[in-house]
Coordinates of C-alpha atoms (C1' of nucleotides) in Angstrom, one line a residue:
Chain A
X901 CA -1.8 57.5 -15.0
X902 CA 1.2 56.8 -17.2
X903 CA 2.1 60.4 -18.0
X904 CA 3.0 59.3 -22.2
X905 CA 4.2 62.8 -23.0
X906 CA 5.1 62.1 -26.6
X907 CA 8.8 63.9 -26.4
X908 CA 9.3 62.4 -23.0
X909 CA 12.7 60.4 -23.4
X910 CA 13.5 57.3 -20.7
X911 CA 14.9 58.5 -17.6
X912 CA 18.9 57.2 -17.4
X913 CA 20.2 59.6 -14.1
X914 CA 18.6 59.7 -11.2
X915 CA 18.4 63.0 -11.3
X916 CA 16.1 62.1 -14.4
X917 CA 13.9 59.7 -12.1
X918 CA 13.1 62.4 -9.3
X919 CA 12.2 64.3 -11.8
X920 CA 9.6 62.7 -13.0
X921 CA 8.5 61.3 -9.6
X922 CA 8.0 65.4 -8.8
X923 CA 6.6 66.3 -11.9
X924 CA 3.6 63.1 -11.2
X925 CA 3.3 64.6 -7.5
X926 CA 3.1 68.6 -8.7
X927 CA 0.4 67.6 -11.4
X928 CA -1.5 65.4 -9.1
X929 CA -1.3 68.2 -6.5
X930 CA 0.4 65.6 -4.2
X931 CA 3.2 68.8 -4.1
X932 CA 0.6 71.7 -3.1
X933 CA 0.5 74.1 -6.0
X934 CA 2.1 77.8 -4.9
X935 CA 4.4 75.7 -2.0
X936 CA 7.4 76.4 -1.0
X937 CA 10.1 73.9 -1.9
X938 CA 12.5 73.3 0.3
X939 CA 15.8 71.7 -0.9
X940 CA 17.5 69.9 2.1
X941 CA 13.8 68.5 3.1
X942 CA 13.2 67.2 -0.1
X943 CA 16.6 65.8 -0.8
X944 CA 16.1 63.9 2.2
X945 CA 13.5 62.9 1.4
X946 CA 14.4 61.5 -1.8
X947 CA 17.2 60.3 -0.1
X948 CA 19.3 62.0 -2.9
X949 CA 22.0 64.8 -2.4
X950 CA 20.6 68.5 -2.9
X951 CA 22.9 68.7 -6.3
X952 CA 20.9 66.1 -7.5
X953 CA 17.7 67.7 -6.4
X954 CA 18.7 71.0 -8.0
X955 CA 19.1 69.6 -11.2
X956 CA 16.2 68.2 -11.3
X957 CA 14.1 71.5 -10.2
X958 CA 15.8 73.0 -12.9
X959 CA 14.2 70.5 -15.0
X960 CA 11.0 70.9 -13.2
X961 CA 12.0 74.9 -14.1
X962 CA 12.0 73.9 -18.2
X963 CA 8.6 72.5 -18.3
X964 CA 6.9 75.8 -16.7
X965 CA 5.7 73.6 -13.2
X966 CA 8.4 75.4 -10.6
X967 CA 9.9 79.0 -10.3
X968 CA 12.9 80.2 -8.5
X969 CA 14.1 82.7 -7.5
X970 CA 18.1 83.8 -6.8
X971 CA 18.6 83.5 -2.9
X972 CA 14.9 83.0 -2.4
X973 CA 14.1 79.3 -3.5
X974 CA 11.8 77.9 -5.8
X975 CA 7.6 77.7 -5.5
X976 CA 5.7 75.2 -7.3
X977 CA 3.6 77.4 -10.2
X978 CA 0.2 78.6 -8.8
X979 CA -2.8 77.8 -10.3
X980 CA -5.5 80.2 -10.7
X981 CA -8.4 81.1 -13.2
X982 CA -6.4 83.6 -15.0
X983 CA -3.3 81.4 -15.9
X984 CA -5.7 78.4 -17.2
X985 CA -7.6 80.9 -19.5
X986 CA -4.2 82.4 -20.7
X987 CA -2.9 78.9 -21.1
X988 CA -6.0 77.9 -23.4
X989 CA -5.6 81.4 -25.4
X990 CA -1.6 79.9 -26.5
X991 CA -2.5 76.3 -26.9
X992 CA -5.1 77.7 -29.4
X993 CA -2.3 79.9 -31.5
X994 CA -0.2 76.9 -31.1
X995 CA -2.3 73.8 -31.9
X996 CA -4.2 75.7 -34.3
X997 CA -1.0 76.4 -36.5
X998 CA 0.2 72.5 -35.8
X999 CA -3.2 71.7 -37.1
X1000 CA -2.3 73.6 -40.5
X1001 CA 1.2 72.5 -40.3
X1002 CA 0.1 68.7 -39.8
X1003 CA -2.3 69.4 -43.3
X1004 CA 0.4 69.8 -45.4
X1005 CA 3.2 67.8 -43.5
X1006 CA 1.1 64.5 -42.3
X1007 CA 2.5 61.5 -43.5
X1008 CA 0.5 58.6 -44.9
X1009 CA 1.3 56.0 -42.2
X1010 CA 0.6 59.2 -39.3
X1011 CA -3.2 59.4 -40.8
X1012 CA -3.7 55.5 -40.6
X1013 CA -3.0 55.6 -37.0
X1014 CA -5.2 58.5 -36.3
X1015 CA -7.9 57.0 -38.1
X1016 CA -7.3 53.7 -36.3
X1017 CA -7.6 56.1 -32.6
X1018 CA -10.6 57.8 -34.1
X1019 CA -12.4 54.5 -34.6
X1020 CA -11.0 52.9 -31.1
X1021 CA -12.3 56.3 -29.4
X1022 CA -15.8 55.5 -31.1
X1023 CA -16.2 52.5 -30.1
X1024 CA -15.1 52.4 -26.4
X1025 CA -17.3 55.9 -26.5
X1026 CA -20.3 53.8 -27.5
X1027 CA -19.7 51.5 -24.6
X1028 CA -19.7 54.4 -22.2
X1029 CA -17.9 52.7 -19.8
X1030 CA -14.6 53.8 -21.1
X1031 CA -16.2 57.6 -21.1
X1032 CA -13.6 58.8 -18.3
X1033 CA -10.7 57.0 -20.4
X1034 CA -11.6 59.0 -23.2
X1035 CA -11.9 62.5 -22.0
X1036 CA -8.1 61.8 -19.8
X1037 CA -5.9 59.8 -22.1
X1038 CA -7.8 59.5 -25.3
X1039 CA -8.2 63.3 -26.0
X1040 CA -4.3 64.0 -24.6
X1041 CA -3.5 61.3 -27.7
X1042 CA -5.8 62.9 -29.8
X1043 CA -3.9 66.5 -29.8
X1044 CA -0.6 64.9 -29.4
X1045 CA -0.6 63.1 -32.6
X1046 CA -1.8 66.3 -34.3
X1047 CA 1.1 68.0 -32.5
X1048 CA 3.9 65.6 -34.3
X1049 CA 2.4 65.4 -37.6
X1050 CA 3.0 69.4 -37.7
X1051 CA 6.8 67.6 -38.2
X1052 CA 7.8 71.4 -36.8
X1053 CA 10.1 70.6 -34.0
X1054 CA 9.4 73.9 -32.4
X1055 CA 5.9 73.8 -32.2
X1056 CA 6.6 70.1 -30.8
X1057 CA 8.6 71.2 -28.1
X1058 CA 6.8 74.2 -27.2
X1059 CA 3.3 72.5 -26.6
X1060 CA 4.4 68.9 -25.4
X1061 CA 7.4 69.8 -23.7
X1062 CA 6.3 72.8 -21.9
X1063 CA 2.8 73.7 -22.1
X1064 CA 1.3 70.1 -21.6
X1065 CA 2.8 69.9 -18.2
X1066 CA 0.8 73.1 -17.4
X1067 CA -2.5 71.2 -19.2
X1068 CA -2.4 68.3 -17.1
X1069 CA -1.9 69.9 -13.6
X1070 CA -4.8 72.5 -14.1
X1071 CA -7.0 69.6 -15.3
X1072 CA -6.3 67.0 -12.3
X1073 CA -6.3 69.9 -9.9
X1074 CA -9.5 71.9 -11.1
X1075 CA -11.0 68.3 -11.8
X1076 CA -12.0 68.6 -15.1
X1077 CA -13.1 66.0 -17.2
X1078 CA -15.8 67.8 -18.7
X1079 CA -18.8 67.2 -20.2
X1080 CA -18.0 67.7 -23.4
X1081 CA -17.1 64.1 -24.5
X1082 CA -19.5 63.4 -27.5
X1083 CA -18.8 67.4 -28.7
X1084 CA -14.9 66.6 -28.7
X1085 CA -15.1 63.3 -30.7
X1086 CA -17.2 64.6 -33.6
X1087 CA -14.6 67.8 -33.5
X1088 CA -11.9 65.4 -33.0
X1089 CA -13.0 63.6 -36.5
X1090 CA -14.0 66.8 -38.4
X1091 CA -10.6 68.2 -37.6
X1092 CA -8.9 65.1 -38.5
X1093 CA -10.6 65.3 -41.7
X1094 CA -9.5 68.1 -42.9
X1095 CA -5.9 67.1 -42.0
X1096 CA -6.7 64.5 -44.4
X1097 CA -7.9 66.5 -47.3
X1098 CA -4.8 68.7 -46.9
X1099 CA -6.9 71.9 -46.0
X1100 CA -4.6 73.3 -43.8
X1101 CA -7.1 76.9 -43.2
X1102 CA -10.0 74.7 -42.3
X1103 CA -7.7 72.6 -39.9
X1104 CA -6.4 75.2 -38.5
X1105 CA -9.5 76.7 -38.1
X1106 CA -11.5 73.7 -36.6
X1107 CA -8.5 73.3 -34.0
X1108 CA -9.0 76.8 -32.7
X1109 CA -12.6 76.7 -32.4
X1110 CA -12.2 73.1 -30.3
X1111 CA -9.5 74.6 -27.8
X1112 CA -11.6 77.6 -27.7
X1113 CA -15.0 75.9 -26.8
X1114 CA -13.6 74.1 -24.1
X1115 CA -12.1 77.4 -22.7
X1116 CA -15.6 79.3 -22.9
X1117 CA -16.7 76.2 -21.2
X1118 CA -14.5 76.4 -18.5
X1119 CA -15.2 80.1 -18.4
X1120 CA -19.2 79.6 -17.9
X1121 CA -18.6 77.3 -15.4
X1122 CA -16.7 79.4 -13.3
X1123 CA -18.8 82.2 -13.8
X1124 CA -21.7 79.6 -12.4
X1125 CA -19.3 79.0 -9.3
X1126 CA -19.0 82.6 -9.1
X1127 CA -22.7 83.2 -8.9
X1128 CA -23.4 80.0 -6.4
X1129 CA -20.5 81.5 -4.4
X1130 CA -22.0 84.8 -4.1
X1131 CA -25.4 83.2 -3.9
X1132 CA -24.3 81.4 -0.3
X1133 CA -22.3 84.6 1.1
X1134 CA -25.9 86.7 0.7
X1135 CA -27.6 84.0 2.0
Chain B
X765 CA 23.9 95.5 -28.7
X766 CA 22.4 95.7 -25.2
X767 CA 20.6 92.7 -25.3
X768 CA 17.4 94.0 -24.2
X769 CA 15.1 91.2 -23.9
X770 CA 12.1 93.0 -21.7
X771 CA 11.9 89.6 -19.7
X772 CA 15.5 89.1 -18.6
X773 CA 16.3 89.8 -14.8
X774 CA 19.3 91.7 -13.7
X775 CA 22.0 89.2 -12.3
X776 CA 22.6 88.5 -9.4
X777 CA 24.5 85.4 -8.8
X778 CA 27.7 84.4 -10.9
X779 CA 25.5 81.7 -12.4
X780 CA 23.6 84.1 -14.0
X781 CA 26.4 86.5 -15.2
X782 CA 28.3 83.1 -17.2
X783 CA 25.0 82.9 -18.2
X784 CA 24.5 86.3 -19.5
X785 CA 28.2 86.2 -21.5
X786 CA 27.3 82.8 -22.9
X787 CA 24.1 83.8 -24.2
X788 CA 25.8 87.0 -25.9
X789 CA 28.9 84.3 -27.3
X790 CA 26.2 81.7 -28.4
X791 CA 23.6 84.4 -30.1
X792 CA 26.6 86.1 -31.8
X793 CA 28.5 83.0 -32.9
X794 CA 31.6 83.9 -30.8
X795 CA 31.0 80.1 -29.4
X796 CA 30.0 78.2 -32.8
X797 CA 26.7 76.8 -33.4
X798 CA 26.7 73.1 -33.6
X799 CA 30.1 72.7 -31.0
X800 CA 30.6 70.6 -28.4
X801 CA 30.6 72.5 -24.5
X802 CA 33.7 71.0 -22.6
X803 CA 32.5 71.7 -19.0
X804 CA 35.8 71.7 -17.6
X805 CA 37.2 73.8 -20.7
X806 CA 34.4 76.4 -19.8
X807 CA 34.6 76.5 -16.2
X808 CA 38.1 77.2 -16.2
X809 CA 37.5 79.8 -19.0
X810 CA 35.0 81.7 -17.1
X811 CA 37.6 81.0 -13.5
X812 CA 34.2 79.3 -12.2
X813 CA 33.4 75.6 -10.9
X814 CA 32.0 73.1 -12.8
X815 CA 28.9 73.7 -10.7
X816 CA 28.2 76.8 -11.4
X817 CA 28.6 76.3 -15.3
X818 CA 26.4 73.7 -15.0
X819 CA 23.5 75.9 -13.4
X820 CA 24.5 78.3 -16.1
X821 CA 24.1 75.7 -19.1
X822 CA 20.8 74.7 -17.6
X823 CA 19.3 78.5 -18.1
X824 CA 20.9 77.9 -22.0
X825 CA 18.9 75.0 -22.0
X826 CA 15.9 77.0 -21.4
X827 CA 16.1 79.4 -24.1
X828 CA 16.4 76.3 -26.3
X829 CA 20.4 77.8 -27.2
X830 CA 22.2 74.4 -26.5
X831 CA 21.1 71.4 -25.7
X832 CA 21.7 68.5 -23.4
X833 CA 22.1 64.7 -23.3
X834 CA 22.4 62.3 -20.5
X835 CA 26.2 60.9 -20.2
X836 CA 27.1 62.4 -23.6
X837 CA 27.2 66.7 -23.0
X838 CA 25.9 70.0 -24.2
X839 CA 26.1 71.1 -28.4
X840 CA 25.0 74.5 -29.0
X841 CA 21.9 74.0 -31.2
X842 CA 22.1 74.1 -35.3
X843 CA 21.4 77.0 -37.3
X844 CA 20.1 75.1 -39.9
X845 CA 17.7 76.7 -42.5
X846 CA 14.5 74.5 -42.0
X847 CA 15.1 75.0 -38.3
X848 CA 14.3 78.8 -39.2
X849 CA 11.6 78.3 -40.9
X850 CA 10.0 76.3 -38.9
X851 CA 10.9 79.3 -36.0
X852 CA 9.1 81.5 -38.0
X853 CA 6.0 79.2 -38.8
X854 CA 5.6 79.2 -34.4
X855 CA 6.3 83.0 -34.4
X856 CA 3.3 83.5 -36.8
X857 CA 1.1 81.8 -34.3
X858 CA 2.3 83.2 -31.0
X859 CA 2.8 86.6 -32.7
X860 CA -0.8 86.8 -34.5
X861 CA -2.2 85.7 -30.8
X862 CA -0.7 88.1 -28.8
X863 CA -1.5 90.8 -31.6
X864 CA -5.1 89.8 -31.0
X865 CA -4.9 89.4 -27.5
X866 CA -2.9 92.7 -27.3
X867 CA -6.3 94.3 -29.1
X868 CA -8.2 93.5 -26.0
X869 CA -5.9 94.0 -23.1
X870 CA -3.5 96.9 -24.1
X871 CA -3.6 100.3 -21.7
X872 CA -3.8 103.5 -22.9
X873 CA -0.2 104.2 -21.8
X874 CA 1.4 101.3 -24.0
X875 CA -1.1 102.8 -26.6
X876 CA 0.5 106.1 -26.8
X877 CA 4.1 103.9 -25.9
X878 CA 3.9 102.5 -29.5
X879 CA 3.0 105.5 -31.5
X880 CA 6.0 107.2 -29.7
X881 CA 8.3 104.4 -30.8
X882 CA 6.4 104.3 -34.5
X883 CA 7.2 108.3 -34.6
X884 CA 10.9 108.0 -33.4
X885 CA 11.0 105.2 -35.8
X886 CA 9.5 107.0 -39.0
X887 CA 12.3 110.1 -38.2
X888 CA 15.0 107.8 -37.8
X889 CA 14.2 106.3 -40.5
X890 CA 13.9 109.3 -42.8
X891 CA 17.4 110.1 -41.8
X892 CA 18.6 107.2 -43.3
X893 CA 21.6 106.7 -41.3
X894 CA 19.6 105.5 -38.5
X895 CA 18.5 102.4 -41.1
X896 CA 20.7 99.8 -39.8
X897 CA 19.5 100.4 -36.2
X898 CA 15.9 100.2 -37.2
X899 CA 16.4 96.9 -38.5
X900 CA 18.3 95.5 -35.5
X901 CA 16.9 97.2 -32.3
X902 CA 14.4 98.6 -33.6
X903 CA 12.1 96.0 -35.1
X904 CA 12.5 94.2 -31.9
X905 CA 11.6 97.0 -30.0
X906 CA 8.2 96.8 -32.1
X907 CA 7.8 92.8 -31.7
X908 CA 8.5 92.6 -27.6
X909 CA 6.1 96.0 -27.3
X910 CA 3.6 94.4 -28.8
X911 CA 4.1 90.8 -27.1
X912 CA 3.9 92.0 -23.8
X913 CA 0.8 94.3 -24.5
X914 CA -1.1 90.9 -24.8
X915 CA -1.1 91.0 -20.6
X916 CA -0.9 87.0 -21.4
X917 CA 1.4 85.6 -19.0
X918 CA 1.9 82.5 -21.5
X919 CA 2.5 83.8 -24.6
X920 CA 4.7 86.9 -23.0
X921 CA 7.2 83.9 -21.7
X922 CA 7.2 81.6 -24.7
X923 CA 8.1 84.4 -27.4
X924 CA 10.1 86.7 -25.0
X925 CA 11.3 84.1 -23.0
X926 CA 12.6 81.5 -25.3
X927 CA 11.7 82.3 -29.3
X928 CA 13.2 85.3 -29.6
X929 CA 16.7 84.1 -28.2
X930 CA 17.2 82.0 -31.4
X931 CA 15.4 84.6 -33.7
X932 CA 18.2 86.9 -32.8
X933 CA 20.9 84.1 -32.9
X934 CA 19.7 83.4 -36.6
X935 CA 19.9 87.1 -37.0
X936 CA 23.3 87.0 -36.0
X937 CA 24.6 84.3 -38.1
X938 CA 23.1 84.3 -41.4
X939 CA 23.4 88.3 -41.4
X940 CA 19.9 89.4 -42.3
X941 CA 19.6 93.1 -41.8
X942 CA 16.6 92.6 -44.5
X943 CA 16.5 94.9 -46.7
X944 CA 12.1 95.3 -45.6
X945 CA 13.2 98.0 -43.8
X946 CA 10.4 100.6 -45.3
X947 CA 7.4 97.6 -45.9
X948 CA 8.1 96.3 -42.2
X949 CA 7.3 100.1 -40.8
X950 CA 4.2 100.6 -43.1
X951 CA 3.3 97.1 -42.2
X952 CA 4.3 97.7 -37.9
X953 CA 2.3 101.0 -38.4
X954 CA -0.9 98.7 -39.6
X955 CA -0.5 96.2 -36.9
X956 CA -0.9 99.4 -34.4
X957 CA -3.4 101.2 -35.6
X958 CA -5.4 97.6 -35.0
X959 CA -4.3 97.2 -32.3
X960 CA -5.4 100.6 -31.0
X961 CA -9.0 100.2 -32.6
X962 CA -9.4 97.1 -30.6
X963 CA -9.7 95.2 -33.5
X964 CA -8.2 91.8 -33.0
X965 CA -9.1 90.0 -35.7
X966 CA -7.8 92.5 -38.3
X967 CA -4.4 93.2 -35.9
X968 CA -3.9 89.2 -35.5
X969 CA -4.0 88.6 -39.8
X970 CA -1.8 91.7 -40.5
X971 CA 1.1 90.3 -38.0
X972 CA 0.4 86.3 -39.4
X973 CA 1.0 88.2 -43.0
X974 CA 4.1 90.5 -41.5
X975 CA 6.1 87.3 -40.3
X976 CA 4.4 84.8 -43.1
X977 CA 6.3 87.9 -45.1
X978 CA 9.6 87.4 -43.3
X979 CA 9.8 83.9 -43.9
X980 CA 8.7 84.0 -47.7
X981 CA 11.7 86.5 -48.2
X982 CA 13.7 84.5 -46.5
X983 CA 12.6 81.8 -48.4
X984 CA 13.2 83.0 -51.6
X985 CA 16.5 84.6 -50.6
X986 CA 17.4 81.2 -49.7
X987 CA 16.2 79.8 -53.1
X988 CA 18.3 82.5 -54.9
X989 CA 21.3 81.5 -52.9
X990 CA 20.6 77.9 -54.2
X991 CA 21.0 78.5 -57.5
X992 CA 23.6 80.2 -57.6
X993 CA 25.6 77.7 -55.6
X994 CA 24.2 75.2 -58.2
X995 CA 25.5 77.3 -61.2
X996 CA 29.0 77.6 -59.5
X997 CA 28.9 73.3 -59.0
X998 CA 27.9 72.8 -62.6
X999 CA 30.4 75.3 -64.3
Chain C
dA1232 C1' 2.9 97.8 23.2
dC1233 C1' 5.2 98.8 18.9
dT1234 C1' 9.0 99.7 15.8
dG1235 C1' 13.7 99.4 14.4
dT1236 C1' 18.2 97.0 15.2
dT1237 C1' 21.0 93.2 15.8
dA1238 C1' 22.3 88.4 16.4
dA1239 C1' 21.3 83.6 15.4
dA1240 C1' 19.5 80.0 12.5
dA1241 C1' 18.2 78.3 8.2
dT1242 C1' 18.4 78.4 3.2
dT1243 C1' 20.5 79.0 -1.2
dG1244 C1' 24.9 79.4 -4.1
dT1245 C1' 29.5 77.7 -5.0
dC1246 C1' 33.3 74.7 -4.6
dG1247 C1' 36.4 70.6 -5.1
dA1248 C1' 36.5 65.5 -4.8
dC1249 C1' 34.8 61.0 -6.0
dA1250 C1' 31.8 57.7 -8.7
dA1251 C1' 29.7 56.3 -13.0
dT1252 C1' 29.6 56.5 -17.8
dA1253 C1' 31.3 57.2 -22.4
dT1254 C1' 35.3 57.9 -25.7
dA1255 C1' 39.7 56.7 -27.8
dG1256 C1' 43.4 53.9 -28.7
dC1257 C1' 45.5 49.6 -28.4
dT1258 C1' 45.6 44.5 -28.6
dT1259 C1' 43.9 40.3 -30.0
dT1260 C1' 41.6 37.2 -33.1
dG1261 C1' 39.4 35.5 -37.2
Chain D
dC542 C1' 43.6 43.5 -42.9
dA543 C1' 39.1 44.1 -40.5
dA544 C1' 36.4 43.7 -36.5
dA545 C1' 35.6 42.8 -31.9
dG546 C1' 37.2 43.2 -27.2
dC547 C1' 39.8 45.4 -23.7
dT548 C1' 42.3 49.0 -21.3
dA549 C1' 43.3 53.8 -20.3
dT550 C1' 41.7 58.3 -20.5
dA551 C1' 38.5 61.9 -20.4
dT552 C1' 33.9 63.5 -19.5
dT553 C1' 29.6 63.7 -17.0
dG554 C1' 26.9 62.8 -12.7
dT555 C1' 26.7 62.9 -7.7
dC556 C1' 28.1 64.0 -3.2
dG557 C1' 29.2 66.6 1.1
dA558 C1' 31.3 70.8 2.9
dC559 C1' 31.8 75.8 3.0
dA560 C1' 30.5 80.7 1.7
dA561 C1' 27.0 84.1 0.9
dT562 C1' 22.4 85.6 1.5
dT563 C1' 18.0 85.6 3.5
dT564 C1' 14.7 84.7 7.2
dT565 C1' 13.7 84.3 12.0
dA566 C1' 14.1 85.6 16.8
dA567 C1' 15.5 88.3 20.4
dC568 C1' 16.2 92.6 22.1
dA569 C1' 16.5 97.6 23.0
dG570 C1' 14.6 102.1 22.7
dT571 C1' 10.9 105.2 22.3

DNA sequence: ACTGTTAAAATTGTCGACAATATAGCTTTG
DNA sequence: CAAAGCTATATTGTCGACAATTTTAACAGT
């Protein structure tokens, strides 16, 4: 998985490279999510001084995927039920507004090329085989390139640089690549329609009801668990 | 002015108290928008090592008041004016969202919290001499209650956490004690009584059109300003 | 056996020195 | 004289050691 966050910029320290070796291990739960950290283990084994393995928690700290603590140390950020529902709820007031945003700031070229995705995600979605593709990279392109045609640098950093970190951990470790593939694509194109048109209310409107579909979809999934769960404890 | 963000953390390590005095210089313009950080300037400025600046610029970094680049330094960001607007355009989203989500999730206690505040307000505000203070402390009293009334772990962190640093940096530096000092309480008093009745919806528009109102004054303000600098060039 | 105290070990925070990189000023060359 | 290249300087990145704090373990007293 080659991790293309949009506003992520080449690694040139090495601080930069263990970095993003962590981040890859925290989101693929390789690092446990809620574990300790533990600074001289980890610099060793990095093979890195624990200077250089500080700054690059703090980095680790920016995107939202560790907390510290003063004298305590830092955990890797839990991930429960709560916090992915709550996550869902801001990337809905957040992508919904880059939606409007994108309406009236979307450049020419920037609709060509989501057009041009919209089509490739068609027809590899036709072939089925490239189902799994779709749902992991091809809807992470779709909302990115939504986020940067807002051209609003806040909402850009905000959502890629922080709360798409958060995105992509809870969906490798709560393994969902839901079944909601040929429901996203014709959202996908409606909202990028009315990018197109310039309707920013619709867009915005359309982009809150997507995010918030897939979060009641989550949410009666685990309320099925819930019941299964309960169903096997009475049992 | 105390500084009271409801999220900050008292210090403990020196780290965080260089951090604390540089937020305060940065937000008030004591260290200029724009400038260069000298890391060994600072650190012998503050009697601290490099180190420990350096952990402190990293918590900067993460309230988006300076920024960083590999091999090159820290800058303490712009103030420009599209970089406020486009604050503004994220606050609308994250604000209107935690209003809603505030609708649902708010206790009775931070219920009768707010109208407290609103009362205190609407006397202080008849005085007139409190004016000044309702339109500093005051109207973020309003905004952080609110915030963390949403219970939403997310949204309290993003706004509180990072936003509302530059918001009060902007404040700082281009002056604006707004003169919406009597709309903003009729218009805060709305947003509460919403908020009380559970209504989301209704409490989520009214704060998109309070800050959508913000920005357009500042906007035309801005426009004004404009001219007149135009009228000076051409005379 | 359990709780509270104290000492030892481990972890985090801070420091100063060195290495790698970028900036500025000078020299050389066309 | 302008531009490219080189050298010297300054700045940032990384390291290992020490100080401060927290956690663990042992111990004593009830």
């Amino acid at each position: 998985m080659p991790l293309n966050n949009p506003t992520r910029t080449a690694p040139v320290t090495t601080a930069d490279k263990v970095f993003e070796q962590m981040q890859h291990a925290i989101v693929e739960g390789d690092i446990l999510a809620g574990s300790k950290i533990s600074e001289p283990e980890l610099a060793k084994q990095y093979q890195i001084s624990r200077s250089t393995l500080r700054e690059a928690l703090n980095r680790l700290e920016k995107c939202h995927l560790v907390e510290r603590k003063a004298n305590i140390g830092s955990r890797v950020v839990e991930c429960t039920i709560e916090g992915l529902l709550e996550l869902y709820i801001a990337r809905e007031a957040l992508e919904g507004m880059a939606c409007r945003q994108a309406a009236i700031n979307i450049t020419d070229e920037e609709i060509n090329d989501m057009q041009a995705m919209l089509k490739q995600h068609s027809e590899s979605q036709a072939l089925q085989d490239g189902l799994s593709y779709y749902q992991e990279q091809g809807d992470l392109d779709f909302h990115y390139k939504v986020i940067l045609a807002s051209h609003n640098q806040q909402l850009i950093n905000l959502i890629c640089g922080q709360l798409y970190h958060l995105v992509r951990m809870y969906r490798c470790q709560f393994g969902m690549n839901s079944p909601r593939a040929s429901r996203a694509f014709n959202e996908h194109s409606g909202i990028i329609q009315a990018i197109s048109d310039g309707d920013g209310e619709l867009a915005e409107m359309l982009m809150r009801r997507h995010i918030a579909a897939s979060r009641k979809n989550i949410e009666s999934r685990i309320a099925d668990q819930t019941i299964q769960e309960n169903n096997k404890e009475s049992k």
